[in-house]
Short mmCIF file of C-alpha atoms in Angstrom, two decimals:
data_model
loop_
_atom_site.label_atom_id
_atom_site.label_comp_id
_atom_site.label_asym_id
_atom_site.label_seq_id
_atom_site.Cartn_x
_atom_site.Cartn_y
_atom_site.Cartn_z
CA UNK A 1 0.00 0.00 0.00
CA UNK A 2 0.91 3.47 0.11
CA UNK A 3 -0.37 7.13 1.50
CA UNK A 4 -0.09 10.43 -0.21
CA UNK A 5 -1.62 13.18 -0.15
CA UNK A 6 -1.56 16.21 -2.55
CA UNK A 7 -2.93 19.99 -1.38
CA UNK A 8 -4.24 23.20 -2.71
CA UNK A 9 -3.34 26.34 -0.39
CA UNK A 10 -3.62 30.13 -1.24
CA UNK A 11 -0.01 30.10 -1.25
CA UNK A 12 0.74 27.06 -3.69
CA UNK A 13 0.81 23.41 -3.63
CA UNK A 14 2.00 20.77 -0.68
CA UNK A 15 3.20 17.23 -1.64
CA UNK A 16 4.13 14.20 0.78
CA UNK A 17 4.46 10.71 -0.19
CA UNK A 18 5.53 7.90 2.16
CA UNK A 19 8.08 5.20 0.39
CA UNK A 20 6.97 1.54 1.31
CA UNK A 21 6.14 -0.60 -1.17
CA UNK A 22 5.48 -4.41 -0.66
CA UNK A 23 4.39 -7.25 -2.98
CA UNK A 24 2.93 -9.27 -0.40
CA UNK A 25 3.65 -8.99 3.39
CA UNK A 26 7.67 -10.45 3.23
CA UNK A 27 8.72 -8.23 0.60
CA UNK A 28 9.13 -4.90 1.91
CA UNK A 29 10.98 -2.16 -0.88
CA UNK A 30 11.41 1.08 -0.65
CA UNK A 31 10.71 3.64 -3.69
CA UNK A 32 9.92 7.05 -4.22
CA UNK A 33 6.32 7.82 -5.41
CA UNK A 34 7.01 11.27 -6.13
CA UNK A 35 8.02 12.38 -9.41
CA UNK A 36 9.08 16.45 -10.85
CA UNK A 37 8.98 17.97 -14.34
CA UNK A 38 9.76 21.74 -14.37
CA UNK A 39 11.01 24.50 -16.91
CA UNK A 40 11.61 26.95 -13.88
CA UNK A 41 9.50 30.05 -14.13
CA UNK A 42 7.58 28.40 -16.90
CA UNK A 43 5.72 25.42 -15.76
CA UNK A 44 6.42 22.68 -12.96
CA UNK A 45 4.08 19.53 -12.72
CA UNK A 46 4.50 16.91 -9.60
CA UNK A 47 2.77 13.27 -9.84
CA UNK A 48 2.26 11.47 -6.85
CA UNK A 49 1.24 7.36 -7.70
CA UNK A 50 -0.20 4.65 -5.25
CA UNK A 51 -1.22 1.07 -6.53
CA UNK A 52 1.18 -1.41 -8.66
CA UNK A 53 4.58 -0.54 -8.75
CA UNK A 54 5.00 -1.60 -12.42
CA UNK A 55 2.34 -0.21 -13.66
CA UNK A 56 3.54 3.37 -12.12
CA UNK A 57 6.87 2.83 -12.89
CA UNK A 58 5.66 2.46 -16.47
CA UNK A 59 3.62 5.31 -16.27
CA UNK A 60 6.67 7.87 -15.03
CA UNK A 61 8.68 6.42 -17.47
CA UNK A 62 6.06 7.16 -20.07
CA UNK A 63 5.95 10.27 -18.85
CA UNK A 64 9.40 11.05 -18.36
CA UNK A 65 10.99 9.39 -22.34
CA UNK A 66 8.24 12.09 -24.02
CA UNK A 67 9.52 14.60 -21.61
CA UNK A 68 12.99 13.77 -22.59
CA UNK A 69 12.76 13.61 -26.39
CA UNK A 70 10.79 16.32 -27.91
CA UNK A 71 11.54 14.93 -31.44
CA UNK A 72 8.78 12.27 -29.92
CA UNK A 73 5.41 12.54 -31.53
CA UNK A 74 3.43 11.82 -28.31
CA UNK A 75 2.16 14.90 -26.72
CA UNK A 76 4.97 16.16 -24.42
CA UNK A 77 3.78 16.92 -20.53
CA UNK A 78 6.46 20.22 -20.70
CA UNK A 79 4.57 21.20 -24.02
CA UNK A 80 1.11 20.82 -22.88
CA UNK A 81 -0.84 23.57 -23.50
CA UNK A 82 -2.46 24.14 -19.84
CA UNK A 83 -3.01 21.94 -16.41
CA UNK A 84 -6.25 19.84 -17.88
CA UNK A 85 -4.33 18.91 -20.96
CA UNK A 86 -1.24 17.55 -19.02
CA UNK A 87 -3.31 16.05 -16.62
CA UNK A 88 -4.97 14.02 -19.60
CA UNK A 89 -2.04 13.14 -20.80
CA UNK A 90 -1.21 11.64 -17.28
CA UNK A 91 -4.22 9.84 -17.27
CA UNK A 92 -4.08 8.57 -20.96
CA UNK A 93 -0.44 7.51 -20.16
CA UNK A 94 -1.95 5.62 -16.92
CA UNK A 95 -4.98 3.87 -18.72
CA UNK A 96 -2.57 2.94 -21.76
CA UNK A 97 -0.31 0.91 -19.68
CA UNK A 98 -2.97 -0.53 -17.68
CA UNK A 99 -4.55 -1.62 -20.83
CA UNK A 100 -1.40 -2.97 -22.15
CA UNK A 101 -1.42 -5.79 -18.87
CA UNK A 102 -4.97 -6.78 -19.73
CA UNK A 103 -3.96 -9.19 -21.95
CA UNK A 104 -0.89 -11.02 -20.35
CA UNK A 105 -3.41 -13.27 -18.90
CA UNK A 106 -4.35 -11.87 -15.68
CA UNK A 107 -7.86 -11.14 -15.79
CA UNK A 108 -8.15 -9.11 -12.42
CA UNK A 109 -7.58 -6.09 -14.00
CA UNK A 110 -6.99 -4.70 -10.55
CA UNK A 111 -3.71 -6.30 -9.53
CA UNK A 112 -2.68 -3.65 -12.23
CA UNK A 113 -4.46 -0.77 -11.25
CA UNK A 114 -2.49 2.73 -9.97
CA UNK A 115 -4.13 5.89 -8.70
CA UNK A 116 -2.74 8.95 -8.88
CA UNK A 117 -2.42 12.68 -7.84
CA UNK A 118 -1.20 15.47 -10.50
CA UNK A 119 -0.91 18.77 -9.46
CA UNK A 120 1.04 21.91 -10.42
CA UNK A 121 0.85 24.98 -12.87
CA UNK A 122 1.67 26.57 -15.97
CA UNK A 123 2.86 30.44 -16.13
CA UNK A 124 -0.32 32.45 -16.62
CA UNK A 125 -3.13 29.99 -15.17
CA UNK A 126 -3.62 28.86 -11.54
CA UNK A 127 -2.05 25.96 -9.60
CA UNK A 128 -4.25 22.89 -9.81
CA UNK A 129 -4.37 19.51 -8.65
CA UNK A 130 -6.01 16.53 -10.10
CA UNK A 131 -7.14 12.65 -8.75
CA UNK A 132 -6.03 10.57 -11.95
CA UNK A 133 -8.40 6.96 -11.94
CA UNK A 134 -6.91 3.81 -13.17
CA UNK A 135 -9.97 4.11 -15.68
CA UNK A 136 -8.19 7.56 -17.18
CA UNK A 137 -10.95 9.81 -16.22
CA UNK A 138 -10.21 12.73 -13.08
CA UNK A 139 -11.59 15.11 -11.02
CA UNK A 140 -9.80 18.29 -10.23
CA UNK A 141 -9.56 20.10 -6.53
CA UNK A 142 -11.73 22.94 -5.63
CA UNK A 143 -12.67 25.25 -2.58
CA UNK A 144 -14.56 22.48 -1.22
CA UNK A 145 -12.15 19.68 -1.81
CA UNK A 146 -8.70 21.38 -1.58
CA UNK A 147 -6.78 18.09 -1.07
CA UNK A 148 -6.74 14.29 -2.65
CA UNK A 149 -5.30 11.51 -0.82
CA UNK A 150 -4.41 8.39 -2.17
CA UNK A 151 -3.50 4.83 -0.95
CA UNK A 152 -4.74 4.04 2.58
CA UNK A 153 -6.36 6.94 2.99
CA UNK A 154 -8.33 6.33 6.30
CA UNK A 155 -6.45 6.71 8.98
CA UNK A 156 -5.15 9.54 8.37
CA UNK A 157 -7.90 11.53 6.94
CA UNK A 158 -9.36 12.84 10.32
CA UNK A 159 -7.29 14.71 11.17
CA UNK A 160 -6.62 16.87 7.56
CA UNK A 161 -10.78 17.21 7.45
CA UNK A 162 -10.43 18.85 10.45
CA UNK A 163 -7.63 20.63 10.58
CA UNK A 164 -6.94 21.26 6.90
CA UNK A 165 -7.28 25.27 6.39
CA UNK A 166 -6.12 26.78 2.85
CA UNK A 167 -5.04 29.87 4.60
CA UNK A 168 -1.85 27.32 5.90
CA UNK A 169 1.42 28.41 5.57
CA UNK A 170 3.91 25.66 3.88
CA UNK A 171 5.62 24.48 6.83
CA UNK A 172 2.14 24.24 8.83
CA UNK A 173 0.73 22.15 6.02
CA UNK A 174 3.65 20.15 6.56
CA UNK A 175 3.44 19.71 10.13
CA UNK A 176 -0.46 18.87 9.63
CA UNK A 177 0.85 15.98 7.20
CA UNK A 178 3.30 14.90 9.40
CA UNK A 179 0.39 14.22 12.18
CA UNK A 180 -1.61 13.11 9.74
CA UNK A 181 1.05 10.52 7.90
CA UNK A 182 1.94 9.32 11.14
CA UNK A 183 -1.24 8.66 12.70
CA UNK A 184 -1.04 6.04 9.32
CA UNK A 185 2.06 4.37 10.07
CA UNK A 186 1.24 3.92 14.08
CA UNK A 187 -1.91 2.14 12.51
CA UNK A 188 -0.78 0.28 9.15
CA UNK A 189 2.19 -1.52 8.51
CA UNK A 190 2.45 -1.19 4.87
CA UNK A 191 2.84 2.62 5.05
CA UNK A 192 6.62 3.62 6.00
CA UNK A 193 9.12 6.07 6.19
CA UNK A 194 11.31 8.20 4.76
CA UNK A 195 8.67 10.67 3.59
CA UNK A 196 9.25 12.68 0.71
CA UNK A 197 7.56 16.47 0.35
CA UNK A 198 7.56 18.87 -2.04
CA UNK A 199 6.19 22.82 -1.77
CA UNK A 200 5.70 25.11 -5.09
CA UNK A 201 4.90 28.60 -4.17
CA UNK A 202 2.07 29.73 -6.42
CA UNK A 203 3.18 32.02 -9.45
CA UNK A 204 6.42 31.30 -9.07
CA UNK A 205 6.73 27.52 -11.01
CA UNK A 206 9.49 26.88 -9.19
CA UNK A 207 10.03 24.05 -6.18
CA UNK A 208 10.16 26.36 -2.59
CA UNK A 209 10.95 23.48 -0.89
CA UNK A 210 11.90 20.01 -0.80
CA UNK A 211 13.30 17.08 1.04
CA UNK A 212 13.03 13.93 2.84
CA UNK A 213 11.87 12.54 6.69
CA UNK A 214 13.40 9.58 7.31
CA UNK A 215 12.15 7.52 9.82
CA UNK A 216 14.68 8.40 12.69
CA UNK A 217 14.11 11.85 11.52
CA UNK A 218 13.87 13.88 15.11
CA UNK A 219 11.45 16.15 13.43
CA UNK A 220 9.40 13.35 12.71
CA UNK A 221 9.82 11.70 16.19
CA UNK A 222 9.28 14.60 17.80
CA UNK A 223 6.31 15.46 16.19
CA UNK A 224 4.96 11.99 16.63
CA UNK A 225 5.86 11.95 20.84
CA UNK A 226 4.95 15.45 21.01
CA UNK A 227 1.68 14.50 19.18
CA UNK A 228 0.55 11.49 21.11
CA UNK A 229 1.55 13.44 24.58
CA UNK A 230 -0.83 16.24 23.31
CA UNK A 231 -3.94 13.41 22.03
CA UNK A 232 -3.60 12.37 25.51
CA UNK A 233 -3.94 15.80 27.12
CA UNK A 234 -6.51 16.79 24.86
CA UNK A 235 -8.77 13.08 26.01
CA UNK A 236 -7.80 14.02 29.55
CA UNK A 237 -9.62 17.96 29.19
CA UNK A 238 -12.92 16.59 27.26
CA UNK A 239 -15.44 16.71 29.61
CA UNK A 240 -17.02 13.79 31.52
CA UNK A 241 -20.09 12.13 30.05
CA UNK A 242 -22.65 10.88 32.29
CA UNK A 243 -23.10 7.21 32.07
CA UNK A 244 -27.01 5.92 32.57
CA UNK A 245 -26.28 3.33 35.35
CA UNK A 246 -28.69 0.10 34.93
CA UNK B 1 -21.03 -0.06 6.63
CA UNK B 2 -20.76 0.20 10.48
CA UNK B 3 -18.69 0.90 13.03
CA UNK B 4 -18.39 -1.30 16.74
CA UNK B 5 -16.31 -1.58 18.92
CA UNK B 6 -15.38 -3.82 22.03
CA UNK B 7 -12.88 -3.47 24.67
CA UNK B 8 -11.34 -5.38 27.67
CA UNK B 9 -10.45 -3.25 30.58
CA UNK B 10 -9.60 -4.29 33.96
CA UNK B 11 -12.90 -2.99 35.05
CA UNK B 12 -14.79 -4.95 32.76
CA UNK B 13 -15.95 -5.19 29.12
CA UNK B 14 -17.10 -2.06 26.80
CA UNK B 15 -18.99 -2.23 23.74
CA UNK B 16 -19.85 0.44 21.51
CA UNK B 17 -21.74 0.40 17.92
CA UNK B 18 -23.19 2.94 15.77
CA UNK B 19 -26.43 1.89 14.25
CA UNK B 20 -26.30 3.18 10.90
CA UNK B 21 -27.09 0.38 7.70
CA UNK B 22 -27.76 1.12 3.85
CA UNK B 23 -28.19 -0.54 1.32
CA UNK B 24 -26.82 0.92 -1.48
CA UNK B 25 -26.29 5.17 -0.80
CA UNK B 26 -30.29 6.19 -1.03
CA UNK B 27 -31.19 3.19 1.53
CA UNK B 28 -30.31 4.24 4.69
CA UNK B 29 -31.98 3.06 8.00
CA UNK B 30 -30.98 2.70 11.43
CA UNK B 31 -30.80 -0.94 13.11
CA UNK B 32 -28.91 -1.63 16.38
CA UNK B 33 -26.58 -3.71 16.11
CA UNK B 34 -25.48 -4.64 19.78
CA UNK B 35 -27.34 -7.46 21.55
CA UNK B 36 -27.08 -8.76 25.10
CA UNK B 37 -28.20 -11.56 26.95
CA UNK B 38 -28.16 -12.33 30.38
CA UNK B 39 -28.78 -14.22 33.60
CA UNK B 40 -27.90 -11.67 36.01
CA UNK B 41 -25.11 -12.85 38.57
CA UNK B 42 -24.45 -16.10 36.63
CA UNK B 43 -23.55 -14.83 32.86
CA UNK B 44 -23.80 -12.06 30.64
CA UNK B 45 -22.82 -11.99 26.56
CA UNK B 46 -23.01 -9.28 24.31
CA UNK B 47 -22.81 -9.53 20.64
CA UNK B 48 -21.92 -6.60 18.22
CA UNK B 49 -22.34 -7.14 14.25
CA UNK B 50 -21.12 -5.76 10.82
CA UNK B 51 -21.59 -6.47 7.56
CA UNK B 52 -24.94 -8.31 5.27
CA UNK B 53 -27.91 -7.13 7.93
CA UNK B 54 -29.89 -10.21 6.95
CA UNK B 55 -27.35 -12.49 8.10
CA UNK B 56 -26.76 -10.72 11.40
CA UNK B 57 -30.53 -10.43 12.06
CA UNK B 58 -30.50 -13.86 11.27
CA UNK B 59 -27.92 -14.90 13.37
CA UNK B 60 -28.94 -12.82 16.59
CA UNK B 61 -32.80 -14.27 16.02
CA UNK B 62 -31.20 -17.53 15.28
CA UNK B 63 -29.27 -17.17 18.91
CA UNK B 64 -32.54 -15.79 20.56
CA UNK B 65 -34.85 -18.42 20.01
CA UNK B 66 -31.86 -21.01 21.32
CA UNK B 67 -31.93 -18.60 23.90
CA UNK B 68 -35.79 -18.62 24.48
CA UNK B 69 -36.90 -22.41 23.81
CA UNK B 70 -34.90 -24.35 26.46
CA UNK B 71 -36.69 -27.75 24.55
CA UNK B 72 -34.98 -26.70 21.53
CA UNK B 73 -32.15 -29.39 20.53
CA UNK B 74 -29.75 -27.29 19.56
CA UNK B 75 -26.89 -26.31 22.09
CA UNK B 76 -28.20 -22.84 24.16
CA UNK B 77 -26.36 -19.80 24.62
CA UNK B 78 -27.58 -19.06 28.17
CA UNK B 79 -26.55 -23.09 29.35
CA UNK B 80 -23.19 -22.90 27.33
CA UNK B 81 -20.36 -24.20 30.05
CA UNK B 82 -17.69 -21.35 28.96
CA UNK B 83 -17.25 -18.08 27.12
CA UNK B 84 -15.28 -20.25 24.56
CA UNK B 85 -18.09 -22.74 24.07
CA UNK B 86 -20.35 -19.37 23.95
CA UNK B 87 -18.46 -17.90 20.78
CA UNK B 88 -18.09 -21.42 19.20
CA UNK B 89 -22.13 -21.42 19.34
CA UNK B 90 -22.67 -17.98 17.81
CA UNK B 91 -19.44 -18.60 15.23
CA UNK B 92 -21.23 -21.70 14.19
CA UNK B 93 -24.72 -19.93 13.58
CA UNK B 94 -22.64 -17.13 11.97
CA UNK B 95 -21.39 -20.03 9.50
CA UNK B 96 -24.28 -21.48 8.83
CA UNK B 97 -26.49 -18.39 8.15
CA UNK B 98 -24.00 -17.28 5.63
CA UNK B 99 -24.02 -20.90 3.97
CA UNK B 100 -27.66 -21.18 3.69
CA UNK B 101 -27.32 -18.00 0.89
CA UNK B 102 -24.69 -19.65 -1.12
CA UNK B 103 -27.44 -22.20 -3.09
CA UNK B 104 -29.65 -19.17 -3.36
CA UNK B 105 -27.54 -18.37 -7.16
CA UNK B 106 -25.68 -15.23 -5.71
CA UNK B 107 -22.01 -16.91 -5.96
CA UNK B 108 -19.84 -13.98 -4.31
CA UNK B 109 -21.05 -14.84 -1.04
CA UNK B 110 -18.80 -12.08 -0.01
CA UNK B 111 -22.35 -9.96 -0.16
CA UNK B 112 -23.92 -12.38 2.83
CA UNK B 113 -20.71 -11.87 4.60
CA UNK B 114 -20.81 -10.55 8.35
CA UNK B 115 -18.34 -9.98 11.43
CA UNK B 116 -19.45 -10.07 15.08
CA UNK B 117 -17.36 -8.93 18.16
CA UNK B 118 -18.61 -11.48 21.33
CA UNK B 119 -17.90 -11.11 24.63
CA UNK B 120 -18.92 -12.04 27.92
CA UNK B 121 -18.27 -13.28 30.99
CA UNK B 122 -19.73 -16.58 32.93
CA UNK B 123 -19.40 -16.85 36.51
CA UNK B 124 -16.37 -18.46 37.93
CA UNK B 125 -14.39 -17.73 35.35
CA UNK B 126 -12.51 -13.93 33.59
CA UNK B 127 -14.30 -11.85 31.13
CA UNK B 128 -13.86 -12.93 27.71
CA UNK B 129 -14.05 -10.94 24.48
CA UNK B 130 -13.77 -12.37 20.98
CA UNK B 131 -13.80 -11.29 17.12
CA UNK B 132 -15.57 -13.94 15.06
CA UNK B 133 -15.20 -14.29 11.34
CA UNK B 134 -17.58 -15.25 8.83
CA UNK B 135 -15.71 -18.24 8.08
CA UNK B 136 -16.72 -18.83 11.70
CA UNK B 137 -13.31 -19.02 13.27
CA UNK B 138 -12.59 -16.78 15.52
CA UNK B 139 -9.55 -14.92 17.92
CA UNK B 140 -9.95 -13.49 21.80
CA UNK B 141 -8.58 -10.68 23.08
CA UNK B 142 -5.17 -10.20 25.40
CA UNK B 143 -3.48 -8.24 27.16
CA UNK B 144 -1.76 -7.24 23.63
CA UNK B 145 -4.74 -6.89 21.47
CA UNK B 146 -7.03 -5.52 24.57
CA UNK B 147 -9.71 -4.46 22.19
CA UNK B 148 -11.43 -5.41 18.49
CA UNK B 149 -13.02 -3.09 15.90
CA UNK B 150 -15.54 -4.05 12.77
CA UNK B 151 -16.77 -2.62 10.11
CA UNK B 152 -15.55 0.75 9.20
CA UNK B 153 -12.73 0.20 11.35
CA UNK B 154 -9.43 2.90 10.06
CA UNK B 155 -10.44 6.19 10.39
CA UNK B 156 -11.22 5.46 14.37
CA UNK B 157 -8.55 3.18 15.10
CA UNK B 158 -5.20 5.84 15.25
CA UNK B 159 -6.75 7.50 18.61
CA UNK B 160 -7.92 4.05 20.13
CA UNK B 161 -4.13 2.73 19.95
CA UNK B 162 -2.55 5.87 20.67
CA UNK B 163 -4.96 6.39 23.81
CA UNK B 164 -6.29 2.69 24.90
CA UNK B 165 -5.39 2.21 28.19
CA UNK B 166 -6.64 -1.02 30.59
CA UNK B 167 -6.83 0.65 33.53
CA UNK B 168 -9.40 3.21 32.15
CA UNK B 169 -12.58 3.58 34.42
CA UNK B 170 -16.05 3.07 32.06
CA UNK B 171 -16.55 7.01 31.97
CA UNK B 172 -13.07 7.68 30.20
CA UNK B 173 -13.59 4.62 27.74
CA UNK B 174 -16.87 5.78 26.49
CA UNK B 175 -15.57 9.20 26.17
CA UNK B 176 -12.46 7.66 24.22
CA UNK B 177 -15.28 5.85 22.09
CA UNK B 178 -17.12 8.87 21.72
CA UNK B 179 -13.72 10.40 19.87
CA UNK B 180 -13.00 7.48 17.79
CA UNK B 181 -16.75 7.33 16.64
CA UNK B 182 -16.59 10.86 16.24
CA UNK B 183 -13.89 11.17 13.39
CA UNK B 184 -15.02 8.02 11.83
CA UNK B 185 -18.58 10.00 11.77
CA UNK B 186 -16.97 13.23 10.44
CA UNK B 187 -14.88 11.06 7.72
CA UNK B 188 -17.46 8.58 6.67
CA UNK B 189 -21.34 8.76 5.91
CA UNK B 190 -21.71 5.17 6.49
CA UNK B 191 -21.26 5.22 10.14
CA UNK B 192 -23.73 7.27 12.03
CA UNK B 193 -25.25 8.07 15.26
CA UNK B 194 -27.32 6.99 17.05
CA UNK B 195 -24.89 5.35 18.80
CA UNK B 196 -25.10 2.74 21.74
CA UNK B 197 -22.79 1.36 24.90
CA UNK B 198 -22.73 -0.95 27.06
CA UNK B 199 -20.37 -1.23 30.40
CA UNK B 200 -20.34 -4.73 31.65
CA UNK B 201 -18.25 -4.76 35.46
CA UNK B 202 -16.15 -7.21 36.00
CA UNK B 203 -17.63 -10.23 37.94
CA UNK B 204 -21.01 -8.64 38.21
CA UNK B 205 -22.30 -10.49 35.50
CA UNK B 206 -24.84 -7.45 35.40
CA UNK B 207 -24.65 -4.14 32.77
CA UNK B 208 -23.26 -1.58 34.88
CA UNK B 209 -24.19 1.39 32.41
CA UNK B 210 -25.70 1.18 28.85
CA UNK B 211 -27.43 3.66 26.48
CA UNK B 212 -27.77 5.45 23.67
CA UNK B 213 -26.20 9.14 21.89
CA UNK B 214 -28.75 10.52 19.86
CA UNK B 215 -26.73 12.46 17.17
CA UNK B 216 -28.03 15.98 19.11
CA UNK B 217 -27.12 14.53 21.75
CA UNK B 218 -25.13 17.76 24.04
CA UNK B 219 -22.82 15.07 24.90
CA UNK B 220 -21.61 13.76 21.76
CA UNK B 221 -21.75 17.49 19.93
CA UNK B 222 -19.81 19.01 22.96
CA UNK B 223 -16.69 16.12 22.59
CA UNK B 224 -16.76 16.51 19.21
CA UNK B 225 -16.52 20.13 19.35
CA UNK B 226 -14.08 20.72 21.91
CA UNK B 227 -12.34 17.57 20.99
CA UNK B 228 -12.11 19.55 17.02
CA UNK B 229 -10.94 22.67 19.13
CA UNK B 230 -8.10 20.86 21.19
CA UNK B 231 -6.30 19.07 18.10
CA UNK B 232 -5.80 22.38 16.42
CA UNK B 233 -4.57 23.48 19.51
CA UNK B 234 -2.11 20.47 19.76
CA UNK B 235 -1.03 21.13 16.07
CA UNK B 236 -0.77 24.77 17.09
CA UNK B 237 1.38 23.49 19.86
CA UNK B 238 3.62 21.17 17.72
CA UNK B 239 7.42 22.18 17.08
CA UNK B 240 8.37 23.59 13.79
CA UNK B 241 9.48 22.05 10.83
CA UNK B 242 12.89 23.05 9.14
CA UNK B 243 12.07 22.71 5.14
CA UNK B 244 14.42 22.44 3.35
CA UNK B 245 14.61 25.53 0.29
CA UNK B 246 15.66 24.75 -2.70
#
């Protein structure tokens, strides 16, 4: 499994991806599900991919070669015209190579399927951020839904749709994903550090800020004890509830 | 969906379920799913259920009338010699209700499927609490696993094992319960309130407390807004983050 989460705040966009990927329970990898195309000042896109490995691998690659060679008659992501265009090439990309295991033999389409998050902008329109389906369709984030998650998505979602506000600055939105990517791995043991984030200031198509928690991080472990000290406090101040005796 | 919960403290035994069902999203009614039965001072089971609403009515009736008709042949729940024996009888009912779909042409008998937590205690011997499968096997609680979930189980679960604690009196459990049903509530349209408890003290054999939070109930609003109001507070409260500029 994996968790990430992608976010739309007045001042740009907010990444995180955790890094655990397993093909059954006793083989445990570790890969990064984030992925960056930029022309600085022009455009900068950021994919974020949960489901099979291969088929996401595939997908970047995809991605990535028509990137690469622009002498390539596929539509180029960097030459995309404007967010929804490059976000249907991401899904087109995604369906394609889904499409392309159907016939291998494996008629559980699903043991192929990916899900992903694309988000980022192009000089002259607004930041946006997009839930790619393995079926190549999307929906796109709005005022009411100003972040995607993707993976296993439960445990942490609590805490961002209550504490999620798009007046955040970066390193508060990171702090809320911290809590809320934590809260995951406490519960599930298929989502793992090192975490990978990524901030792009709106306007500016350029990365503000990037890097990596690993698990031994003391930011991270801090944040965690800090966390479950403060859960505890919190329990401790709610006030009593009166129990109807039998 | 649904969401129930059962606990072992030192105290005694907690249960908690919501009592939300639907079939399909424009089907929605409200069952309760927790059942108890009891000779006061000599035993006392309670039985909480998720999953195909036929089967668990079913199975409770199915338990009831064994309960009822002391000429009927089949094994009762109220003369059943230990809590073991107890969650064999109700595992086997769950087994059988579930098997009597399969000839009825539906062939993913996934869709009959249902999960009960069961717990108890007989006189002479500890409380008991159990998590039976539809496959009718089934696994009891310890001091490591000192509580079971069903149903819509992740979006609770990150407070319960951050805050679970055995020595908590009734009061603070249901109050933890209250949290954990809360942000599975907020997350989750499946799940929904009313919900019910019920406190079973140790070597009473009796219910100590039960009830129900209606979903205007003061209680239940005033946890969940002051619980809302004292996790922003403990984010507000976290350390910063360094990010790392690029």
């Amino acid at each position: 499994m994996t968790y990430c989460v992608g976010m739309v705040l007045q001042r740009g966009l907010v990444f995180m991806s955790d890094t655990r990927t397993n093909a059954g329970l006793d083989n445990i990898s570790t890969f990064k599900k984030m992925k960056t195309w930029s022309v600085p000042g022009d455009r900068i896109f950021t994919a974020l991919s949960a489901g099979n490995l291969g088929t996401t691998q595939s997908v970047i690659s995809l991605l990535d070669e028509r990137t690469k060679s622009s002498a390539d008659r596929e539509p180029a992501l960097l030459s995309a015209p404007s967010m929804f265009q490059a976000a249907r090439l991401v899904a087109d990309t995604l369906r394609e190579v889904i499409a392309r295991q159907r016939p291998a033999g494996q008629t559980a389409d699903s043991t192929f399927n990916a899900t992903m998050i694309f988000g980022g902008q192009i000089a002259g329109s607004d930041p946006k951020l997009f839930l790619i389906y393995p079926e190549g369709n999307f929906i796109e984030a709005s005022a009411d839904t100003p972040f995607f998650q993707i993976g296993e998505i439960k445990y942490g979602r609590p805490i961002l749709v209550r504490a999620f506000k798009e007046d955040m600055a970066f390193e508060e939105a990171i702090r809320l994903l911290l809590v809320s990517f934590d809260s995951t791995m406490k519960a599930n043991l298929t989502v793992g550090a090192p975490l990978d984030y990524l901030c792009v200031e709106r306007d500016t198509m350029r990365i503000a800020a990037s890097g990596r928690f690993e698990g031994d991080d003391p930011a991270l472990q801090t944040i965690s004890r800090i966390w479950g000290d403060a859960l505890q406090q919190a329990l401790d101040g709610l006030p009593g509830v009166d129990l109807r005796s039998v």
